[in-house]
Coordinates of C-alpha atoms in Angstrom, one line a residue:
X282 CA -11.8 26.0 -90.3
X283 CA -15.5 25.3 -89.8
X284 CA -16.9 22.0 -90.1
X285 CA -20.4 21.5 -91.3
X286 CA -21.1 18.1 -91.9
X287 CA -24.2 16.5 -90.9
X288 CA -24.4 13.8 -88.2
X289 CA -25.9 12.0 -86.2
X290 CA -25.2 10.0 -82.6
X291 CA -27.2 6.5 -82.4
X292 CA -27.3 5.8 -78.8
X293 CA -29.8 3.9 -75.7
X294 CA -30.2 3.3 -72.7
X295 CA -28.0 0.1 -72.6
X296 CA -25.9 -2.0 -74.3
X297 CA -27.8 -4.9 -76.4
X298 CA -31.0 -2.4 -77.4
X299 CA -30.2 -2.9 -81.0
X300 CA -27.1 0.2 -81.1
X301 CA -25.5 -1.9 -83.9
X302 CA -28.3 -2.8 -86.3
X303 CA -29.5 0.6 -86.0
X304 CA -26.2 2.2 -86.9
X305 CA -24.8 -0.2 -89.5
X306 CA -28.0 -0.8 -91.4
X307 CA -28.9 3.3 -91.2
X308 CA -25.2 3.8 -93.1
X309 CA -25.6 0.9 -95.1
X310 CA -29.0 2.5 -96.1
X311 CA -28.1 6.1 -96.8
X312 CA -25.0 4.6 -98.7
X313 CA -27.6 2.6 -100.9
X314 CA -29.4 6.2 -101.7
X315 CA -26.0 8.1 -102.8
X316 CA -24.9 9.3 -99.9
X317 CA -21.1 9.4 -99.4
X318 CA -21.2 7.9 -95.1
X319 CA -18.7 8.7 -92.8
X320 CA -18.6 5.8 -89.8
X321 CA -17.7 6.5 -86.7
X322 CA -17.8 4.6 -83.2
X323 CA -17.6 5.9 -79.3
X324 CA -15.1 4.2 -77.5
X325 CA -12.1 1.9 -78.3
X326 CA -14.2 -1.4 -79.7
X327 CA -12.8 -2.5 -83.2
X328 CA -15.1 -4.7 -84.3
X329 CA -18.1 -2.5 -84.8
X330 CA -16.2 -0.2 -86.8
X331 CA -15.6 -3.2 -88.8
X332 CA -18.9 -3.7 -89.6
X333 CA -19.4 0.1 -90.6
X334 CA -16.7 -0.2 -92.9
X335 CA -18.3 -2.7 -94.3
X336 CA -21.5 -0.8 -95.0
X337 CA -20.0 2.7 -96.2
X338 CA -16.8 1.1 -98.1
X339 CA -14.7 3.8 -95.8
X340 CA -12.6 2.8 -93.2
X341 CA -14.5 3.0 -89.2
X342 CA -13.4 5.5 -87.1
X343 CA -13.3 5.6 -83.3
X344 CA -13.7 8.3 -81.1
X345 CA -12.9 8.1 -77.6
X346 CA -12.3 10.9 -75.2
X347 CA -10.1 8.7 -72.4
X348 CA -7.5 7.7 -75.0
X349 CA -7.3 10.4 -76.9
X350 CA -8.8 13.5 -74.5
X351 CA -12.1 15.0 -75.1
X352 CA -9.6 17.6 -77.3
X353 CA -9.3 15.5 -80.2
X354 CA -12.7 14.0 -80.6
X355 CA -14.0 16.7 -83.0
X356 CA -10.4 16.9 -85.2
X357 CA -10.4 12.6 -85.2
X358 CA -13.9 13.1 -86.5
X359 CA -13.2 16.0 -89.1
X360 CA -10.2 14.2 -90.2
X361 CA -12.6 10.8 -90.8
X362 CA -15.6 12.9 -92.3
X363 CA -13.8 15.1 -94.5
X364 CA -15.4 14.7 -98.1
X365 CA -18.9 13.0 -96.9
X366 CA -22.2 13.8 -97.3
X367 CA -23.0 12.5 -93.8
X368 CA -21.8 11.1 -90.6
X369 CA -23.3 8.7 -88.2
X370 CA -21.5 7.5 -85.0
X371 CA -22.4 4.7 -83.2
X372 CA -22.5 5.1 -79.0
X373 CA -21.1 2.7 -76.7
X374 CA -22.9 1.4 -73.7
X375 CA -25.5 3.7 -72.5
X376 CA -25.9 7.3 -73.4
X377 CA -24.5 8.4 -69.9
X378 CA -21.7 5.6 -69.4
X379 CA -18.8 6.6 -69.7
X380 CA -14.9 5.5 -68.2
X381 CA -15.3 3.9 -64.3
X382 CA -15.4 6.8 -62.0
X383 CA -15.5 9.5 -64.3
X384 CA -18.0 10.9 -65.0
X385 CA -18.8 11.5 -68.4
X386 CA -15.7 10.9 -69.6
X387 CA -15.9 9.0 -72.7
X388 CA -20.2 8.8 -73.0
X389 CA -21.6 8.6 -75.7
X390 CA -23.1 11.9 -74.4
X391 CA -20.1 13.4 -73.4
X392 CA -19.0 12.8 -77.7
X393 CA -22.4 14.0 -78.5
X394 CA -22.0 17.4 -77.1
X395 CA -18.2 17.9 -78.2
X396 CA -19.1 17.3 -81.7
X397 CA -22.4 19.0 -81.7
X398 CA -24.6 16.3 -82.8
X399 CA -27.9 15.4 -82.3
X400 CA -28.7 12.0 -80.7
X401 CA -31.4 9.0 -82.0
X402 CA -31.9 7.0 -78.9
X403 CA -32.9 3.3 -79.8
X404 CA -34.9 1.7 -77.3
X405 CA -35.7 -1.9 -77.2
X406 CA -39.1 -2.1 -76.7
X407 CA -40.0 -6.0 -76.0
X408 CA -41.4 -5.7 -73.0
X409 CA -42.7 -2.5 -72.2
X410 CA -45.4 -0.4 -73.3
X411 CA -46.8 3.1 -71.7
X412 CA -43.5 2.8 -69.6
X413 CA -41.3 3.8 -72.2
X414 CA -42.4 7.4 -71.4
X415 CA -41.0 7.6 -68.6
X416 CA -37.8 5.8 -69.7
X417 CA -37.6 8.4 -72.6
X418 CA -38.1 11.2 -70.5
X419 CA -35.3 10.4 -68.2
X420 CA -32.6 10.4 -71.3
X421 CA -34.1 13.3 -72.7
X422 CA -34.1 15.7 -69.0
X423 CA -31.0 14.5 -67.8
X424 CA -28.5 16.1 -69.2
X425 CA -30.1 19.5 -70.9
X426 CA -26.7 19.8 -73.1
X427 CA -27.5 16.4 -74.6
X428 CA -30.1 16.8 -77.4
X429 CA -32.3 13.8 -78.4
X430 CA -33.5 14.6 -81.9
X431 CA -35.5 11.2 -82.0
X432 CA -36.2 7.5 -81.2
X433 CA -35.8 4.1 -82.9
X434 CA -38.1 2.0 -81.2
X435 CA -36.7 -1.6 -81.8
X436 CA -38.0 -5.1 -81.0
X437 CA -41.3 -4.2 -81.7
X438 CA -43.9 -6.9 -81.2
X439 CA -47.3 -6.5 -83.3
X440 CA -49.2 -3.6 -84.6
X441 CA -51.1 -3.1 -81.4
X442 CA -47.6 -2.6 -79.3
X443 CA -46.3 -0.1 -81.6
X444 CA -49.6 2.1 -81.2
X445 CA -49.6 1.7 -77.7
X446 CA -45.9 2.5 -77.6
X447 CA -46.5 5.8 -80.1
X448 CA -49.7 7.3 -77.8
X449 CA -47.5 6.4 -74.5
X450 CA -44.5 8.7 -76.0
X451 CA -47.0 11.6 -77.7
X452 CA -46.3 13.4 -74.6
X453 CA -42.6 13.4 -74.4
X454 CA -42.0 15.4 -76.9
X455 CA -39.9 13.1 -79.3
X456 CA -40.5 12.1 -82.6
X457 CA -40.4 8.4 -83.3
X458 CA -38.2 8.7 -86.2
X459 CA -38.7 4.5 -86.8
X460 CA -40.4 1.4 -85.6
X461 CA -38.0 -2.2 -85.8
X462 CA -40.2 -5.5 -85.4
X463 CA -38.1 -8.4 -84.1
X464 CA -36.5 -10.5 -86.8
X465 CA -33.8 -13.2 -86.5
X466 CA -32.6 -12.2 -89.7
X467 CA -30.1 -9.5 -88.7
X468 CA -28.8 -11.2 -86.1
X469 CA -25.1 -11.2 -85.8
X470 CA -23.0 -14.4 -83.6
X471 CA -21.3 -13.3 -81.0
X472 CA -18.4 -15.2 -78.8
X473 CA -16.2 -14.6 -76.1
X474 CA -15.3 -11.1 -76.8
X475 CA -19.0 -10.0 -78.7
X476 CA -19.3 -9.9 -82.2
X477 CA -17.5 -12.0 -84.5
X478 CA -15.5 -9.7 -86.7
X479 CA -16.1 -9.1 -90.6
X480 CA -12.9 -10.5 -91.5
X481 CA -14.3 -14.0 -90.2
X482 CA -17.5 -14.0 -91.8
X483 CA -16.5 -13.0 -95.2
X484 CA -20.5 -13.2 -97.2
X485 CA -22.5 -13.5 -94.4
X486 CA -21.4 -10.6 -93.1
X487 CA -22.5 -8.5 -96.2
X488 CA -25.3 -10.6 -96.1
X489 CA -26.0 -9.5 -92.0
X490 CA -25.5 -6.0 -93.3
X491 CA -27.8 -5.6 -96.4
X492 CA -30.6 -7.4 -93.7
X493 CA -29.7 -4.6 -91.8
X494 CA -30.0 -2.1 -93.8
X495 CA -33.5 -3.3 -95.7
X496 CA -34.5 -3.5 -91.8
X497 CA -33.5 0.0 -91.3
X498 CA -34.7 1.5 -94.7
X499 CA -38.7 -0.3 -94.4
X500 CA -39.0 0.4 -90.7
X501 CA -37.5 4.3 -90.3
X502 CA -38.1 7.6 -91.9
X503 CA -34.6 8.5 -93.4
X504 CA -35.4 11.6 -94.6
X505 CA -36.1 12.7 -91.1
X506 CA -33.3 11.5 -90.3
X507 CA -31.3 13.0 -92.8
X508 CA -32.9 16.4 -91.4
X509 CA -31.9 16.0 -87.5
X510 CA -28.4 15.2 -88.7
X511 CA -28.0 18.7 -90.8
X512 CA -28.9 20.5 -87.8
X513 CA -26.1 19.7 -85.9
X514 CA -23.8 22.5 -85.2
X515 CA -21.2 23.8 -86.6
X516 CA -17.7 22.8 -85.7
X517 CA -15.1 24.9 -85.6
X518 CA -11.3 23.9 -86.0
X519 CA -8.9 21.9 -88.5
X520 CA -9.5 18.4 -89.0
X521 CA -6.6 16.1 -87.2
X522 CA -3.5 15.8 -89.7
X523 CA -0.7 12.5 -89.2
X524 CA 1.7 15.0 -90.3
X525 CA 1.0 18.0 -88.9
X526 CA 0.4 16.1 -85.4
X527 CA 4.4 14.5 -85.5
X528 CA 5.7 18.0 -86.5
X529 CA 4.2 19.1 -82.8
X530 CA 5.0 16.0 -80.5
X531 CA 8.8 15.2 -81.7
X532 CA 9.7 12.1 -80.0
X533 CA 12.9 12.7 -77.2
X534 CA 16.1 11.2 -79.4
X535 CA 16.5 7.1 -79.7
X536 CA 19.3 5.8 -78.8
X537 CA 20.9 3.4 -81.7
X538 CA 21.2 -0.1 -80.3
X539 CA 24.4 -1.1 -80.5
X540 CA 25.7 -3.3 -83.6
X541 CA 27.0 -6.0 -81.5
X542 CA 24.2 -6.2 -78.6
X543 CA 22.6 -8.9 -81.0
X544 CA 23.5 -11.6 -83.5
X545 CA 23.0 -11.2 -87.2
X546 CA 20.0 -13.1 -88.6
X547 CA 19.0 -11.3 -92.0
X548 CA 15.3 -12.1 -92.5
X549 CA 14.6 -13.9 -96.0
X550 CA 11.9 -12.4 -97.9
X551 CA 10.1 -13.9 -100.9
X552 CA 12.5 -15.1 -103.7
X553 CA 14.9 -14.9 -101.8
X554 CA 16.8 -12.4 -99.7
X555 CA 15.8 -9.3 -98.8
X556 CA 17.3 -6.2 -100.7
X557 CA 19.4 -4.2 -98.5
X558 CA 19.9 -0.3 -98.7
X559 CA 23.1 1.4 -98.9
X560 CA 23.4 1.1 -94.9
X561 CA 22.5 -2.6 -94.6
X562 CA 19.5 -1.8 -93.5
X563 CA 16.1 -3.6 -94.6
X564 CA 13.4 -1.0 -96.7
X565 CA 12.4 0.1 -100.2
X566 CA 14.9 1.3 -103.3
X567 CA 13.9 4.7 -102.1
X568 CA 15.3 4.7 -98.9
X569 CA 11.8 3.9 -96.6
X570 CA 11.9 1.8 -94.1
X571 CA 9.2 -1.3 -94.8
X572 CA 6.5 -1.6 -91.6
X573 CA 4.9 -5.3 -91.5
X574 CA 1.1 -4.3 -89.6
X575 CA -0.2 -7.9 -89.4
X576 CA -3.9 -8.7 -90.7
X577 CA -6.4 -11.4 -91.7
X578 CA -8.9 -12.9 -89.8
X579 CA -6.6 -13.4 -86.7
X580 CA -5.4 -9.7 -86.0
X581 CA -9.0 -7.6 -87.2
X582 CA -8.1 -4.8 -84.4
X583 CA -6.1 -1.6 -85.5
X584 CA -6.8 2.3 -85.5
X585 CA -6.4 3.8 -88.9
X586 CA -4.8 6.4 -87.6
X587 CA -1.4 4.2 -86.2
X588 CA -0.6 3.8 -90.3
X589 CA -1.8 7.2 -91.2
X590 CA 0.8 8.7 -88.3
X591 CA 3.6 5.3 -89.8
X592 CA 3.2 6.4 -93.3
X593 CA 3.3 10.4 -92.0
X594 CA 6.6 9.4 -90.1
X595 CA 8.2 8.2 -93.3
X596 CA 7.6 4.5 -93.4
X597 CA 5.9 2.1 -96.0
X598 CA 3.4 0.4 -94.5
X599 CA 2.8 -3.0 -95.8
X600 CA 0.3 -5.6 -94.8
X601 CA 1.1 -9.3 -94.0
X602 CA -1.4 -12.2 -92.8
X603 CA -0.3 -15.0 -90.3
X604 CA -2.5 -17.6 -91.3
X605 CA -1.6 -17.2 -95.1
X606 CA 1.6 -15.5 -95.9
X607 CA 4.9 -17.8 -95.0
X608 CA 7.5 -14.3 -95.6
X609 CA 7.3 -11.5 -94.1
X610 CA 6.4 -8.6 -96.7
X611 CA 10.0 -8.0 -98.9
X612 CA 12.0 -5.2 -97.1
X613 CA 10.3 -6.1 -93.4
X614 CA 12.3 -3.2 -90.7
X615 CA 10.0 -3.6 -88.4
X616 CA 6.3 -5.2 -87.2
X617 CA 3.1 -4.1 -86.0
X618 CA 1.0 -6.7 -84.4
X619 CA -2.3 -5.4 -82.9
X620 CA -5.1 -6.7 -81.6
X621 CA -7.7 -9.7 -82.8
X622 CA -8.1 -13.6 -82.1
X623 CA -5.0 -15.9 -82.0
X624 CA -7.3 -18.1 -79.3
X625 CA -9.3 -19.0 -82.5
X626 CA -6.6 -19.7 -85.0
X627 CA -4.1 -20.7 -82.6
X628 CA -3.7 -24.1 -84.8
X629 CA -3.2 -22.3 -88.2
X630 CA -1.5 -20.3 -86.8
X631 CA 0.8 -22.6 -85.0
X632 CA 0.7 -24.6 -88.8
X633 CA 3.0 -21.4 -90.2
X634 CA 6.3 -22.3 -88.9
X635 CA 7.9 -20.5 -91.6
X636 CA 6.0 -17.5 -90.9
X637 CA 6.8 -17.6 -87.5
X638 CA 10.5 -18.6 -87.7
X639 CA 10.9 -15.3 -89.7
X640 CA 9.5 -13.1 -86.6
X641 CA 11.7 -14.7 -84.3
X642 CA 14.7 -13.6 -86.5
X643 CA 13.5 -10.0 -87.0
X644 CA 13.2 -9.6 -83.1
X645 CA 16.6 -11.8 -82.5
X646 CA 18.4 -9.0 -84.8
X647 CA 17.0 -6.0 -82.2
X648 CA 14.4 -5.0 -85.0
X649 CA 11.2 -3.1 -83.6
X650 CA 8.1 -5.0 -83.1
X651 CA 5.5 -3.6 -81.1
X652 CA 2.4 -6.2 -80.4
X653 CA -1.2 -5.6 -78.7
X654 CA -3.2 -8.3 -77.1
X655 CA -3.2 -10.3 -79.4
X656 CA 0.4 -9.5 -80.9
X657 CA 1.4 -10.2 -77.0
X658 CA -0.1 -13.9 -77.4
X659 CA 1.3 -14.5 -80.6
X660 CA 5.0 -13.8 -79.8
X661 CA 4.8 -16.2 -76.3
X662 CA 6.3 -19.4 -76.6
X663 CA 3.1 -21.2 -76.9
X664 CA -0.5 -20.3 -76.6
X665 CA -3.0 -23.3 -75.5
X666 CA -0.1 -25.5 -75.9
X667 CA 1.0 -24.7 -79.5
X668 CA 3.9 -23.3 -80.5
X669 CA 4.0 -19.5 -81.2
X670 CA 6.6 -17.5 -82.9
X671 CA 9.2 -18.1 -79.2
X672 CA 10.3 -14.5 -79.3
X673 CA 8.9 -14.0 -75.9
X674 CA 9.6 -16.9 -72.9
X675 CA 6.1 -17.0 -71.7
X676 CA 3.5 -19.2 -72.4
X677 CA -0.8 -18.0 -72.7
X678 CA -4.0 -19.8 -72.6
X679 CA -7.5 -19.4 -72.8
X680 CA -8.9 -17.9 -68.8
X681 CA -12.8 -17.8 -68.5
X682 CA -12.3 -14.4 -66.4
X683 CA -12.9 -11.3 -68.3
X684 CA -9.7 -8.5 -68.0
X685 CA -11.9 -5.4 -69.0
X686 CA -11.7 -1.8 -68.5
X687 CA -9.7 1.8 -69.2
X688 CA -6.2 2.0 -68.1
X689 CA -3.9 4.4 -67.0
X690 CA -0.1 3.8 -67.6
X691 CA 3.5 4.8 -67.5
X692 CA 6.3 3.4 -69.0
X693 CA 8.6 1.4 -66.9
X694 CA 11.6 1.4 -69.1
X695 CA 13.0 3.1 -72.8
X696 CA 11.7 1.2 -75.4
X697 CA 11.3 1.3 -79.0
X698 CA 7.5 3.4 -79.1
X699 CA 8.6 5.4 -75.6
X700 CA 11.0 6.9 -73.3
X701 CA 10.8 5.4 -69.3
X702 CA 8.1 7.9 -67.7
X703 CA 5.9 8.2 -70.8
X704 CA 1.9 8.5 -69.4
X705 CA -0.5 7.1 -71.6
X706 CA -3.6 5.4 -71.6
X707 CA -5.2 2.4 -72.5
X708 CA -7.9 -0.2 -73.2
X709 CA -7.5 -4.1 -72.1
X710 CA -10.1 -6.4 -73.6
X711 CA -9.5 -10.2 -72.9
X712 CA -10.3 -14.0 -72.2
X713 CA -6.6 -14.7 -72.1
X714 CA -3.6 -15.3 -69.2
X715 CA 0.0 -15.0 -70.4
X716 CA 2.9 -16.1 -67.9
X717 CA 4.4 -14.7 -66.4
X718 CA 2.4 -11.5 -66.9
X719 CA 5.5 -9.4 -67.5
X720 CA 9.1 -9.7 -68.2
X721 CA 12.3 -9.0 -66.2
X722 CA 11.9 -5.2 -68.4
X723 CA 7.9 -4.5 -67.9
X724 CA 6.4 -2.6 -70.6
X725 CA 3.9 -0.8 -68.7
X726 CA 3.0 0.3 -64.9
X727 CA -0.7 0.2 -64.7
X728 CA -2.4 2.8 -62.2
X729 CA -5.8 2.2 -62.7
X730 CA -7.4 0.0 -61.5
X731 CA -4.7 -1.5 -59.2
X732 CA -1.0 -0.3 -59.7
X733 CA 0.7 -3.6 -60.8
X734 CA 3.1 -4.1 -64.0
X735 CA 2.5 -5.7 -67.5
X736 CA 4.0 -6.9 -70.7
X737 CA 7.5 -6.9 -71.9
X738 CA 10.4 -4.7 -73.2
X739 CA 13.5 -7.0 -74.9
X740 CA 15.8 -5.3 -77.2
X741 CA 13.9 -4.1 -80.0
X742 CA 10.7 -5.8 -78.8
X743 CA 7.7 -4.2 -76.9
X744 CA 4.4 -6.7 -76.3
X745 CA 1.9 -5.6 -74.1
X746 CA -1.7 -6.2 -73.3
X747 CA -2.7 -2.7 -73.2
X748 CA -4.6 -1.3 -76.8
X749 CA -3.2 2.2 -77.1
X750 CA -4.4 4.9 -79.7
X751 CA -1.3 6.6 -81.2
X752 CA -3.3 10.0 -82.1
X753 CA -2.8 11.0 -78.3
X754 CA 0.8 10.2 -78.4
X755 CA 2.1 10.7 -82.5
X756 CA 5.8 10.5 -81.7
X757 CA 5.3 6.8 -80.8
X758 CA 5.0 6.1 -84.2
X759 CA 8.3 8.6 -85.4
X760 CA 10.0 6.7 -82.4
X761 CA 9.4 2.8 -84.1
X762 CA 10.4 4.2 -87.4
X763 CA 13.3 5.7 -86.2
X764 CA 14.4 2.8 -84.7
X765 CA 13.3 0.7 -87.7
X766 CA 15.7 3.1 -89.8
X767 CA 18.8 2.4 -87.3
X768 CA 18.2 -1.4 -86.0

């Protein structure tokens, strides 16, 4: 199978050059025109993707070479651009930066050349001039398999700076494909973790987005553009499948827990209580087992590809928000908590008894529930001194250290997504302390940076700092709804 749609990488030199405008408001743009934009973003960052979501109306798709391996960048991306006129991926960092200590692994160049694309460098601007040549120049001669197609040149000052600018870069060789004066108005707030996430921001945020897309449409040639992106090179190879990737990494058996190991606490669902199947088990008239994947403003982060593999595995996926919904979603087997901002709602949050008397039961009854980050925070007994759902005896707070960086891990124990001696790898991205940092059972043993252990394994339970992507490991997610079919 050959892949052929156009594309484009938007990267720079660093991080806060103006990656995101560029990106969002350039698929924002070419949606605006007709075309059918596939988003895409380098690395494991969720909120971004958000925000291209938001500007193509299809769902943002990461691509990172450490979680995944560099092998399933190009399917991931086939599988998210099959159908569109167009792709555009956003970079992460700098064009060269890549995972701490190696090498290129995970760049934004290293996902350039895997996927054949062309690259857009933007370059903020706002206090240079002739310099920019040389800047330029060092992007461009680096790496020779890396091909910059163009440059944004963003934060641009007055007339006079972007003429100086345009005569300084005549002799790179690189077309200035667009020219982006300074303007408040496509700013977007950022916190303790970067951006604020769509979810939060509800109008203003398609508000930020249209700004950034009339900034991107007045100030850059799109048909140019439109032209790098169709010479980018063929791919060649079948687009990732959910199905077709369980059916090749079969998950070792599960053992069922036994009846006994727990008490009974049947979960009530709205109206009353929850229809049973045959077996006594929780799921739909047809048989499926019902997976809750929290959402809403407080849990934004998730891969489209964990429901894609869920639903591929034979679940239903339902959604479910915290903040709003007092029952769990009728049916409820098992729950999915990922990542987002329980710091920030930790009041409303704590408000939803009901909602959160209902997790504790499906976790006291040896149910799966498998929590992220924020997931982790939310199932601790308290979390800046408010109660939290009490499934786990350990308490978090706010921390003004950053925990930051690629991990390498191993599973400590069975549990309900892996057998003890599982490798995988993973992504941890917080302002938060939980303590004790892991339970009696740890989830994980980390090997990178320092070897130490994280997170919690309890019965049917498994919370965990660590953001994981499922695609490099697709019998987690026929291992949880195995065990959602048997607890």
């Amino acid at each position: 199978m050959v892949s052929s749609v156009p594309r484009l990488v938007i990267a720079a030199p660093s991080s806060g050059s103006g990656k995101t405008t560029v990106a969002t408001g350039l698929m924002a743009a070419l949606s605006a025109r007709g075309f059918a934009v596939s988003p895409h973003k380098v690395g494991p960052d969720y909120i971004d993707p958000g925000y291209h979501a938001l500007a193509t109306g299809r769902v943002g798709r990461n691509l990172d070479a450490y979680l995944c391996g560099p092998e399933l960048v190009a399917p991931l991306f086939a599988h998210g651009a099959d159908g569109c006129d167009i792709a555009v991926v956003e970079g992460v960092m700098g064009l060269y930066d890549g995972a701490a200590g190696e090498g290129e692994l995970a760049s934004t160049a290293q996902v350039a050349k895997l996927l054949r694309a062309p690259v857009v460098l933007v370059v903020d601007a706002s206090s240079q001039s002739r310099s920019v040549a040389a800047l330029v120049h060092g992007f461009v001669s680096w790496d020779p398999e890396v091909r910059v197609g163009g440059v944004i040149l963003n934060k641009v000052a007055s007339d006079r700076h972007e003429e100086l600018l345009r005569e300084a870069l005549d002799s790179v060789g690189v077309p200035v494909m667009g020219v982006l004066r300074r303007t408040a108005q496509v700013a977007t707030p950022s916190r303790h973790l970067g951006l604020v996430p769509v979810a939060e921001r509800g109008a203003v945020a398609v508000e930020a987005v249209s700004a950034m897309a009339a900034q991107v449409a007045g100030g850059c040639d799109l048909s140019a553009l439109v032209a790098l992106a169709r010479s980018a090179g063929a791919l060649h190879g079948a687009g990732w499948d959910a199905g077709e990737a369980l059916v090749s990494s079969p998950p070792p058996p599960l053992p069922v827990p036994s009846p006994g190991a727990l008490p009974p606490d049947p979960l009530v669902g709205p109206g009353g209580p929850r229809p049973q199947t045959p077996d006594g088990l929780g799921g739909t008239p047809d048989g499926l087992p019902v997976v809750a994947v929290a959402r809403g403003a407080a849990f934004t982060f998730s891969y489209a590809e964990h429901a894609e593999l869920l639903t591929a595995a034979g679940a239903e996926v339902v959604t479910f928000d915290p903040l709003r919904d007092e029952e769990l979603p009728e049916g409820t087997s098992g729950v999915v908590i990922g990542g987002g901002f329980p710091e920030v709602y930790a009041s409303e949050l704590s408000a939803n008894e009901a909602l959160r008397k209902r997790i504790a039961e499906l976790a006291a009854r040896g149910a799966p529930v498998a929590a992220e980050c924020a997931g982790l925070l939310y199932l601790c007994r308290e979390l800046d001194g408010m109660p939290m759902c009490g499934v786990l005896d350990a308490s978090a707070r706010m921390s003004e250290r950053l925990t930051l960086g690629y991990r390498d891990a191993v599973a400590v124990g069975d549990s309900v997504l892996a057998p003890a001696g599982t490798r995988m790898r993973g992504h941890e991205f917080h302002r938060t302390v939980v303590e004790p940092g892991a339970g009696s059972s740890p989830a994980w043993g980390l090997r990178t940076p320092e070897r130490r252990v994280e997170g919690f394994v309890e019965g049917g339970v498994h919370a965990s700092y660590l953001h994981t992507h499922w695609a490099s490991a697709p019998g987690v997610a026929r291992r949880f709804v195995e065990r959602c079919r048997t607890s």
